[in-house]
Coordinates of N, CA and C in Angstrom, one line a residue:
M1 N 59.4 68.3 149.2 CA 61.3 69.1 149.4 C 60.8 70.5 148.4
L2 N 59.5 70.2 147.8 CA 58.8 71.2 147.1 C 59.0 72.5 148.1
I3 N 58.3 72.6 149.3 CA 58.1 73.2 150.5 C 59.3 73.8 150.4
F4 N 60.6 73.0 150.9 CA 61.6 73.5 151.1 C 62.0 74.6 150.3
E5 N 62.2 74.0 149.2 CA 62.8 74.4 147.8 C 62.2 76.1 148.0
L6 N 61.1 76.4 148.1 CA 59.7 77.4 148.0 C 60.8 78.2 149.4
V7 N 60.8 77.7 150.1 CA 61.4 78.5 151.3 C 62.8 79.0 151.4
V8 N 63.2 78.6 150.3 CA 64.7 79.0 150.2 C 64.5 79.9 149.6
V9 N 64.1 80.0 148.0 CA 63.8 81.2 147.5 C 63.6 82.0 147.7
V10 N 62.7 82.4 148.3 CA 61.5 83.4 149.0 C 63.0 83.9 149.9
V11 N 63.7 83.3 150.9 CA 64.6 84.3 152.2 C 65.7 84.8 151.1
A12 N 66.5 83.9 150.1 CA 67.0 85.0 148.8 C 66.7 85.9 148.3
L13 N 65.8 85.6 148.0 CA 65.1 87.0 147.0 C 64.9 88.1 147.9
L14 N 64.7 88.1 148.8 CA 64.3 88.8 150.4 C 64.7 89.5 150.8
A15 N 66.0 88.2 150.4 CA 67.7 88.9 151.4 C 68.2 90.1 149.9
S16 N 67.9 89.5 148.7 CA 69.0 90.4 148.1 C 68.1 91.6 147.2
L17 N 66.5 91.1 147.3 CA 65.4 92.5 147.3 C 66.4 94.0 148.4
A18 N 66.7 93.6 149.7 CA 66.5 94.0 150.7 C 68.1 95.0 150.5
M19 N 68.6 94.8 149.7 CA 69.9 95.5 149.7 C 70.0 96.0 148.9
R20 N 68.5 96.4 148.3 CA 68.6 97.6 146.6 C 69.9 97.1 146.4
P21 N 70.2 96.3 145.3 CA 71.9 95.8 144.7 C 72.1 96.5 142.9
W22 N 69.5 96.6 142.5 CA 70.0 97.4 141.3 C 71.2 99.0 141.1
R23 N 71.1 98.8 142.2 CA 72.4 100.8 142.7 C 73.3 100.6 142.0
M24 N 73.4 99.8 141.3 CA 74.9 99.2 140.9 C 74.6 98.7 139.4
L25 N 73.6 98.6 139.3 CA 73.3 98.7 137.5 C 72.8 100.1 136.7
T26 N 73.6 100.8 137.3 CA 73.1 102.3 136.8 C 75.0 101.8 136.4
G27 N 75.8 101.9 136.7 CA 77.5 102.0 136.9 C 77.9 100.9 135.7
S28 N 79.4 100.2 135.4 CA 79.4 99.1 134.3 C 78.8 98.1 134.2
L29 N 78.1 97.9 135.2 CA 77.7 96.5 135.5 C 76.5 96.5 134.7
G30 N 76.1 97.4 134.3 CA 74.5 97.5 134.1 C 73.8 97.0 132.6
P31 N 75.0 96.9 131.8 CA 75.7 96.1 130.2 C 75.9 94.4 130.4
P32 N 76.6 94.2 131.1 CA 76.7 92.6 131.0 C 76.1 92.1 132.0
W33 N 75.0 93.0 132.5 CA 73.6 91.9 134.0 C 72.5 91.7 132.7
A34 N 72.7 92.8 131.7 CA 71.6 92.5 130.7 C 71.9 90.9 130.4
A35 N 73.6 91.5 129.5 CA 73.9 90.3 128.2 C 74.1 89.3 128.8
S36 N 74.4 89.3 130.4 CA 74.4 87.8 130.8 C 73.0 87.0 131.1
L37 N 72.2 88.0 131.5 CA 70.6 87.0 131.4 C 69.8 87.1 130.2
V38 N 70.4 87.5 129.2 CA 69.8 86.2 128.0 C 70.6 85.7 128.1
L39 N 71.8 85.7 127.3 CA 72.8 83.9 127.3 C 72.4 83.1 128.3
L40 N 72.7 83.3 129.8 CA 72.2 82.4 130.7 C 70.6 81.8 130.1
S41 N 69.7 82.4 130.3 CA 68.7 81.9 129.8 C 68.4 81.7 128.8
L42 N 69.5 81.0 127.9 CA 69.0 80.6 126.3 C 69.8 79.1 127.2
L43 N 70.9 79.3 127.5 CA 71.6 78.3 127.9 C 70.2 77.5 129.3
W44 N 70.2 77.6 129.8 CA 69.0 77.0 131.2 C 67.9 76.1 130.1
V45 N 67.7 77.0 129.4 CA 66.3 76.3 128.3 C 66.7 75.5 127.5
L46 N 68.0 75.4 127.0 CA 68.7 75.1 125.6 C 68.3 72.4 126.6
P47 N 68.6 72.7 127.7 CA 68.7 71.1 127.9 C 67.4 70.8 127.0
Q48 N 66.1 71.4 127.8 CA 64.2 70.8 127.8 C 64.3 70.7 126.1
M49 N 64.9 71.2 125.5 CA 65.7 71.5 123.6 C 65.6 69.6 123.4
L50 N 66.9 69.5 124.3 CA 67.7 67.9 123.5 C 66.9 66.5 123.2
P51 N 67.0 66.0 122.6 CA 66.3 64.5 122.6 C 66.5 64.4 123.9
S52 N 65.5 63.2 124.6 CA 65.4 62.9 125.1 C 66.6 61.6 126.1
G53 N 67.1 62.2 127.1 CA 68.1 61.3 127.9 C 69.4 62.1 127.5
I54 N 69.3 63.4 126.8 CA 70.8 63.8 127.4 C 70.7 65.1 128.1
S55 N 71.4 65.0 129.1 CA 71.6 66.0 129.7 C 72.8 66.2 130.2
I56 N 72.9 68.0 129.5 CA 73.9 69.2 130.0 C 73.4 70.3 130.0
Q57 N 73.6 71.0 131.4 CA 72.8 71.8 132.5 C 74.7 72.7 133.2
L58 N 74.5 73.6 132.2 CA 75.1 74.3 132.6 C 74.9 75.4 134.0
S59 N 75.3 75.5 135.0 CA 75.0 76.8 136.3 C 75.6 78.1 135.6
G60 N 76.5 78.7 135.7 CA 76.5 79.9 135.6 C 76.3 80.9 136.7
A61 N 76.1 80.3 137.8 CA 75.8 81.1 139.2 C 77.2 81.8 139.8
C62 N 78.7 80.9 139.9 CA 79.5 81.7 140.4 C 79.7 82.5 139.7
L63 N 80.2 82.8 138.0 CA 80.7 83.5 137.4 C 79.7 84.9 137.8
L64 N 77.9 84.9 137.8 CA 77.3 85.6 138.2 C 77.8 86.4 139.6
V65 N 77.6 85.7 141.1 CA 78.6 85.8 141.9 C 79.5 86.7 141.8
L66 N 80.5 86.2 141.3 CA 81.8 87.4 140.7 C 81.9 88.3 139.6
M67 N 80.6 88.5 139.7 CA 80.6 89.2 138.7 C 80.3 90.8 139.4
F68 N 78.7 90.2 139.7 CA 77.8 91.0 140.1 C 76.9 91.0 141.4
G69 N 78.5 90.1 142.2 CA 77.5 90.1 143.8 C 76.5 89.3 144.0
W70 N 76.5 88.6 145.0 CA 75.8 87.4 145.3 C 74.4 88.1 145.4
P71 N 73.7 89.3 145.5 CA 72.0 89.9 145.6 C 71.4 89.5 143.9
L72 N 72.7 90.5 143.6 CA 72.2 90.5 142.6 C 72.3 89.8 141.4
A73 N 73.4 88.5 141.6 CA 72.9 86.3 141.0 C 72.2 86.5 141.5
V74 N 71.1 86.2 142.9 CA 70.2 85.7 143.1 C 68.6 86.0 142.0
I75 N 69.0 87.8 141.7 CA 67.8 87.9 140.9 C 67.8 87.8 140.0
E76 N 68.9 87.9 139.3 CA 69.5 87.1 137.9 C 68.6 85.7 137.9
L77 N 69.0 85.2 138.5 CA 68.3 84.2 138.5 C 67.3 83.5 138.5
V78 N 66.9 84.0 139.9 CA 64.4 84.5 139.6 C 65.1 84.1 137.9
L79 N 64.9 85.5 137.7 CA 64.6 86.0 136.2 C 64.5 84.7 135.6
I80 N 66.0 83.7 135.1 CA 66.7 82.8 134.3 C 65.1 82.1 134.3
A81 N 64.7 81.4 136.1 CA 64.1 80.6 136.4 C 62.5 81.2 135.2
L82 N 62.3 82.6 135.7 CA 61.1 82.9 135.1 C 61.0 82.5 133.7
V83 N 62.1 82.8 132.8 CA 62.1 82.5 131.2 C 61.9 80.8 131.4
V84 N 63.0 80.2 131.7 CA 62.6 78.6 131.7 C 61.6 78.7 131.9
R85 N 60.3 78.6 133.1 CA 59.5 78.3 133.3 C 58.9 78.4 132.2
L86 N 58.6 80.0 131.4 CA 58.0 80.3 129.8 C 58.6 80.1 129.0
L87 N 58.9 79.5 128.9 CA 59.8 78.6 127.1 C 60.3 77.0 127.5
G88 N 60.3 77.0 128.3 CA 61.1 75.3 128.5 C 60.3 74.6 129.0
G89 N 58.7 74.6 128.9 CA 57.7 73.7 129.0 C 58.1 72.2 130.4
L90 N 58.7 73.1 131.5 CA 58.8 73.0 132.9 C 57.6 73.1 133.8
G91 N 57.6 72.3 134.4 CA 56.3 72.4 135.5 C 57.6 73.5 136.7
W92 N 56.0 74.0 137.7 CA 56.8 75.4 138.6 C 57.6 74.1 139.1
A93 N 56.8 72.5 139.8 CA 58.5 72.1 140.6 C 59.7 71.5 140.0
D94 N 59.7 71.9 138.4 CA 60.9 71.6 138.1 C 61.5 72.3 137.7
V95 N 60.9 73.9 137.9 CA 62.2 74.7 137.6 C 62.4 75.1 139.1
M96 N 61.5 75.4 140.3 CA 61.8 75.2 141.3 C 63.3 74.9 142.2
S97 N 63.2 73.1 141.7 CA 64.1 72.5 142.3 C 65.8 73.1 141.2
Q98 N 65.6 73.7 139.7 CA 67.1 73.5 138.6 C 67.3 75.0 139.7
L99 N 66.6 76.3 139.7 CA 66.8 77.4 140.5 C 67.6 77.5 141.8
V100 N 67.0 76.3 143.1 CA 67.6 76.4 143.7 C 68.3 75.4 143.7
W101 N 68.4 74.2 143.6 CA 69.7 73.6 143.1 C 71.1 73.4 142.1
I102 N 71.0 74.4 140.9 CA 71.8 75.2 139.7 C 71.6 75.9 140.0
G103 N 70.9 76.8 141.1 CA 71.0 78.2 141.2 C 71.7 79.3 142.4
L104 N 70.8 79.0 142.6 CA 71.2 79.6 144.4 C 71.4 79.1 145.8
V105 N 72.4 77.3 145.2 CA 72.8 77.1 146.4 C 74.2 77.2 145.9
P106 N 74.5 76.9 144.7 CA 76.6 77.1 144.0 C 76.0 79.1 144.7
A107 N 75.9 79.5 144.3 CA 75.3 80.9 144.1 C 76.1 81.0 145.9
T108 N 75.2 81.2 146.9 CA 75.7 80.9 147.7 C 76.8 79.8 148.5
I109 N 77.2 78.8 148.0 CA 78.5 78.6 148.6 C 79.0 78.9 147.9
A110 N 79.5 79.8 146.8 CA 80.7 80.3 146.5 C 80.7 81.9 147.3
L111 N 79.8 82.6 147.7 CA 79.9 83.5 148.3 C 80.8 82.9 149.7
V112 N 80.0 82.0 150.2 CA 81.1 81.1 151.6 C 81.9 81.4 151.5
L113 N 82.3 80.7 150.0 CA 84.1 80.4 149.6 C 85.2 80.9 149.9
G114 N 84.8 82.6 148.8 CA 84.8 83.8 148.8 C 85.7 84.3 149.6
E115 N 85.1 84.6 150.4 CA 85.1 85.3 152.3 C 85.7 84.6 152.7
A116 N 85.8 83.2 152.9 CA 86.8 83.0 153.4 C 88.5 82.5 153.0
L117 N 88.0 82.5 151.5 CA 89.6 82.6 150.5 C 89.9 83.9 151.5
R118 N 89.5 84.7 151.0 CA 89.7 86.6 150.9 C 90.4 87.0 152.9
R119 N 89.4 85.8 153.9 CA 90.6 85.6 154.8 C 91.6 85.5 155.3
A120 N 91.4 84.0 155.0 CA 92.8 83.0 154.5 C 93.9 83.4 154.0
L121 N 93.6 83.4 152.7 CA 95.0 83.3 151.9 C 95.1 84.8 151.5
P122 N 96.0 85.4 150.7 CA 96.8 87.0 150.7 C 96.2 87.1 149.4
P123 N 95.9 88.6 149.5 CA 95.7 88.8 147.9 C 95.8 88.9 146.9
H124 N 96.0 87.7 146.2 CA 97.3 87.2 145.1 C 96.2 87.1 143.8
P125 N 96.3 87.9 142.3 CA 95.5 87.8 141.6 C 95.4 86.4 141.0
F126 N 96.3 85.3 141.1 CA 96.0 83.3 140.6 C 95.1 82.9 141.6
I127 N 95.3 83.7 143.3 CA 94.4 82.9 144.3 C 92.9 83.4 143.9
Y128 N 92.2 84.8 143.2 CA 91.5 85.0 142.9 C 90.7 84.4 141.6
I129 N 91.5 84.4 140.7 CA 91.0 83.5 139.5 C 90.7 81.8 139.3
L130 N 92.0 81.0 140.3 CA 92.4 80.2 140.6 C 90.9 79.2 141.7
G131 N 91.2 80.3 142.6 CA 90.8 80.0 143.5 C 88.7 79.7 143.5
R132 N 89.0 81.3 143.3 CA 87.3 81.7 143.3 C 87.2 81.3 141.7
G133 N 87.6 81.9 140.8 CA 87.0 81.2 139.0 C 87.1 80.1 138.7
F134 N 88.2 78.9 139.2 CA 88.2 78.4 138.0 C 87.9 76.4 139.3
I135 N 88.8 76.9 140.3 CA 89.1 75.2 141.3 C 87.4 75.7 142.1
G136 N 87.1 76.8 142.8 CA 86.6 77.8 143.8 C 85.4 77.0 143.0
T137 N 84.7 77.4 141.6 CA 83.2 76.8 140.9 C 83.3 75.7 141.1
A138 N 84.3 74.7 141.3 CA 83.8 72.9 140.6 C 83.7 73.2 142.5
V139 N 84.2 73.2 142.5 CA 84.6 72.7 144.3 C 82.0 72.8 144.9
C140 N 82.1 74.2 144.1 CA 80.5 74.5 144.6 C 79.7 74.1 144.0
I141 N 80.0 73.5 142.3 CA 78.8 72.7 141.9 C 78.7 71.3 142.1
F142 N 80.3 71.2 142.6 CA 80.5 69.9 142.7 C 79.5 69.6 144.4
L143 N 79.4 70.4 145.3 CA 78.9 70.2 146.7 C 77.3 70.5 146.7
A144 N 77.0 71.3 145.9 CA 75.5 71.6 145.4 C 74.5 70.6 144.9
G145 N 75.8 69.9 144.2 CA 74.8 68.4 142.6 C 75.2 67.3 144.6
A146 N 76.0 67.5 145.3 CA 76.0 65.8 146.6 C 75.0 66.4 147.5
V147 N 74.9 68.2 147.4 CA 73.3 68.0 148.5 C 72.6 67.7 147.6
Y148 N 72.0 68.0 146.5 CA 70.4 66.9 145.8 C 70.4 65.9 145.8
E149 N 72.4 64.9 145.6 CA 71.9 63.7 145.2 C 71.2 62.8 146.8
W150 N 72.2 63.4 148.1 CA 71.4 63.5 149.0 C 70.3 63.5 149.5
A151 N 70.0 64.8 149.0 CA 68.4 64.9 149.5 C 67.5 64.1 148.5
Y152 N 67.8 63.6 147.4 CA 66.9 63.1 146.5 C 66.7 61.7 146.4
H153 N 67.7 61.4 147.1 CA 68.6 59.6 146.2 C 68.3 58.4 147.4
L154 N 69.8 59.3 148.4 CA 70.2 59.1 148.9 C 69.8 58.1 150.6
L155 N 68.3 58.9 151.5 CA 67.0 59.0 151.4 C 66.2 57.9 151.6
G156 N 66.1 57.7 150.1 CA 65.6 56.4 149.8 C 66.1 55.4 149.6
G157 N 67.2 55.3 149.6 CA 68.0 54.0 149.9 C 68.6 53.7 148.8
V158 N 68.8 54.8 147.1 CA 69.3 54.6 145.9 C 70.7 54.9 146.1
A159 N 71.6 54.2 146.1 CA 73.2 54.3 145.7 C 73.8 55.5 144.7
V160 N 75.0 56.8 145.7 CA 74.8 57.7 144.5 C 76.5 57.8 144.1
E161 N 76.9 56.9 144.7 CA 78.3 56.7 144.2 C 79.1 57.2 142.7
H162 N 78.0 56.5 141.8 CA 78.1 56.8 139.9 C 77.6 58.6 140.0
A163 N 76.6 58.8 140.4 CA 76.7 60.1 140.5 C 77.2 60.8 140.7
L164 N 77.5 61.1 142.0 CA 78.6 62.0 141.9 C 79.7 62.3 141.5
V165 N 80.0 60.8 141.2 CA 81.3 60.6 140.1 C 80.8 61.6 139.0
A166 N 79.6 62.0 138.4 CA 79.3 62.4 137.4 C 79.0 64.0 137.8
R167 N 78.7 64.3 138.6 CA 78.4 65.5 138.9 C 79.5 66.0 138.9
W168 N 80.7 65.6 139.7 CA 82.2 66.6 140.1 C 82.4 67.0 138.5
L169 N 82.4 65.6 138.1 CA 82.9 65.0 136.0 C 82.1 66.5 135.5
M170 N 81.2 66.8 135.7 CA 80.2 67.7 135.3 C 80.7 69.6 135.9
A171 N 80.8 69.2 136.8 CA 81.0 70.9 137.6 C 82.2 71.3 136.8
W172 N 83.4 70.5 136.2 CA 84.6 71.3 135.8 C 84.0 72.0 134.5
G173 N 82.5 72.0 133.8 CA 81.9 72.0 132.4 C 82.0 73.3 132.5
D174 N 81.7 73.9 134.1 CA 81.4 75.8 134.4 C 82.3 76.2 135.5
A175 N 83.5 75.4 135.5 CA 84.8 75.6 136.2 C 85.4 76.4 134.7
F176 N 85.9 75.0 133.7 CA 86.4 75.6 133.0 C 85.8 77.4 132.4
I177 N 84.8 77.4 132.0 CA 83.8 78.3 131.1 C 84.7 79.6 132.2
T178 N 83.6 79.6 133.7 CA 83.6 80.6 134.9 C 85.5 81.0 135.1
G179 N 87.1 80.3 134.5 CA 87.9 80.5 134.9 C 88.7 81.4 134.1
M180 N 88.0 80.7 133.0 CA 88.9 80.8 131.3 C 87.9 83.0 131.4
L181 N 86.2 83.3 131.6 CA 86.2 84.4 131.5 C 86.7 85.0 132.5
V182 N 86.1 84.7 133.9 CA 87.5 85.5 134.4 C 88.5 86.3 134.2
S183 N 89.4 84.8 134.1 CA 91.0 85.9 133.0 C 90.8 87.0 132.8
V184 N 89.5 86.8 131.3 CA 90.3 87.8 130.4 C 89.0 88.6 131.1
F185 N 88.4 89.0 131.9 CA 87.9 89.9 132.9 C 88.9 91.0 133.3
V186 N 89.4 90.2 134.4 CA 90.8 90.6 135.3 C 91.7 91.1 133.9
A187 N 92.1 90.5 133.0 CA 92.7 91.5 132.2 C 92.5 92.3 131.3
F188 N 91.2 92.5 131.2 CA 90.8 93.7 129.8 C 89.4 94.5 130.3
V189 N 88.4 94.0 131.1 CA 87.5 94.6 131.4 C 87.3 94.3 134.0
P190 N 88.1 94.5 133.9 CA 88.2 94.1 135.4 C 87.0 95.2 135.7
E191 N 86.5 96.0 135.8 CA 85.1 96.8 135.9 C 83.8 96.1 136.2
W192 N 84.3 94.6 135.0 CA 82.7 93.9 135.4 C 82.9 93.2 136.2
L193 N 84.4 92.9 137.4 CA 83.8 92.0 138.0 C 83.8 93.1 140.0
A194 N 82.5 93.2 139.9 CA 81.9 93.5 141.3 C 83.1 93.1 142.7
T195 N 84.1 91.9 142.8 CA 83.8 91.2 143.7 C 86.5 91.5 142.9
W196 N 86.4 91.8 142.8 CA 87.5 92.6 141.8 C 87.8 94.0 142.5
S197 N 89.1 94.1 143.2 CA 89.5 95.1 143.0 C 91.5 95.2 142.8
D198 N 91.4 95.8 142.2 CA 92.8 96.8 141.5 C 93.6 97.0 142.6
R199 N 92.9 97.7 143.4 CA 94.1 97.7 144.9 C 94.5 96.8 145.6
R200 N 93.3 96.1 145.9 CA 93.8 95.1 146.6 C 94.2 93.8 146.4
Y201 N 94.1 93.4 145.2 CA 95.0 92.3 144.0 C 95.8 92.7 143.3
L202 N 96.4 94.0 142.7 CA 97.4 94.5 141.9 C 98.4 95.4 143.0
E203 N 97.8 96.1 143.5 CA 98.8 96.9 144.5 C 99.2 96.1 145.6
P204 N 101.0 96.6 145.6 CA 102.3 96.1 147.0 C 101.8 96.2 148.4
P205 N 101.6 95.6 149.2 CA 100.9 95.6 150.3 C 101.8 96.9 151.1
P206 N 101.1 97.2 152.2 CA 102.6 98.5 152.7 C 103.7 97.6 153.3
K207 N 104.9 98.3 153.5 CA 105.9 98.0 154.4 C 106.0 98.9 155.6

């Protein structure tokens, strides 16, 4: 799995760099991108400092996609993983696994889900907030966790029913935080959301 995870990281990083997304940071997205890098780095390192047996891990990947788009989210997630490697005391294999299954996979699922919602549903603010910020985040985090459990446990004959229930419940932690922040950002600082458009979601459709 390490080789697979390494390939995923390299492909995602090269694809994001090819789009040169750092040009977006010269505008209003620069400060929140830097702030989120610091805050999420702390949240990713925090579980390594908790007592053994306590596992609380927030992703933040879906929020990053909503705020900055997939390319900038990928770059930030890679930088966060480097911070975890330097400060968290994890080996490269563990860091790579964390980056892929908590970061890149849910971020990519969020990208696909967002495009599907844009095509299938009308441009309504509640669809954006609930569909992408709240329920969509829970679905993305859960699906990434389910694939992880299948890849690491099911093939070895280990029952995963309890693990999937735990994954589903834990996914709502990210969902509540992402949904709450997206609601606040839409109301007060919509320029912090690269995937939001006043013209699309607030202006009435042409008659």
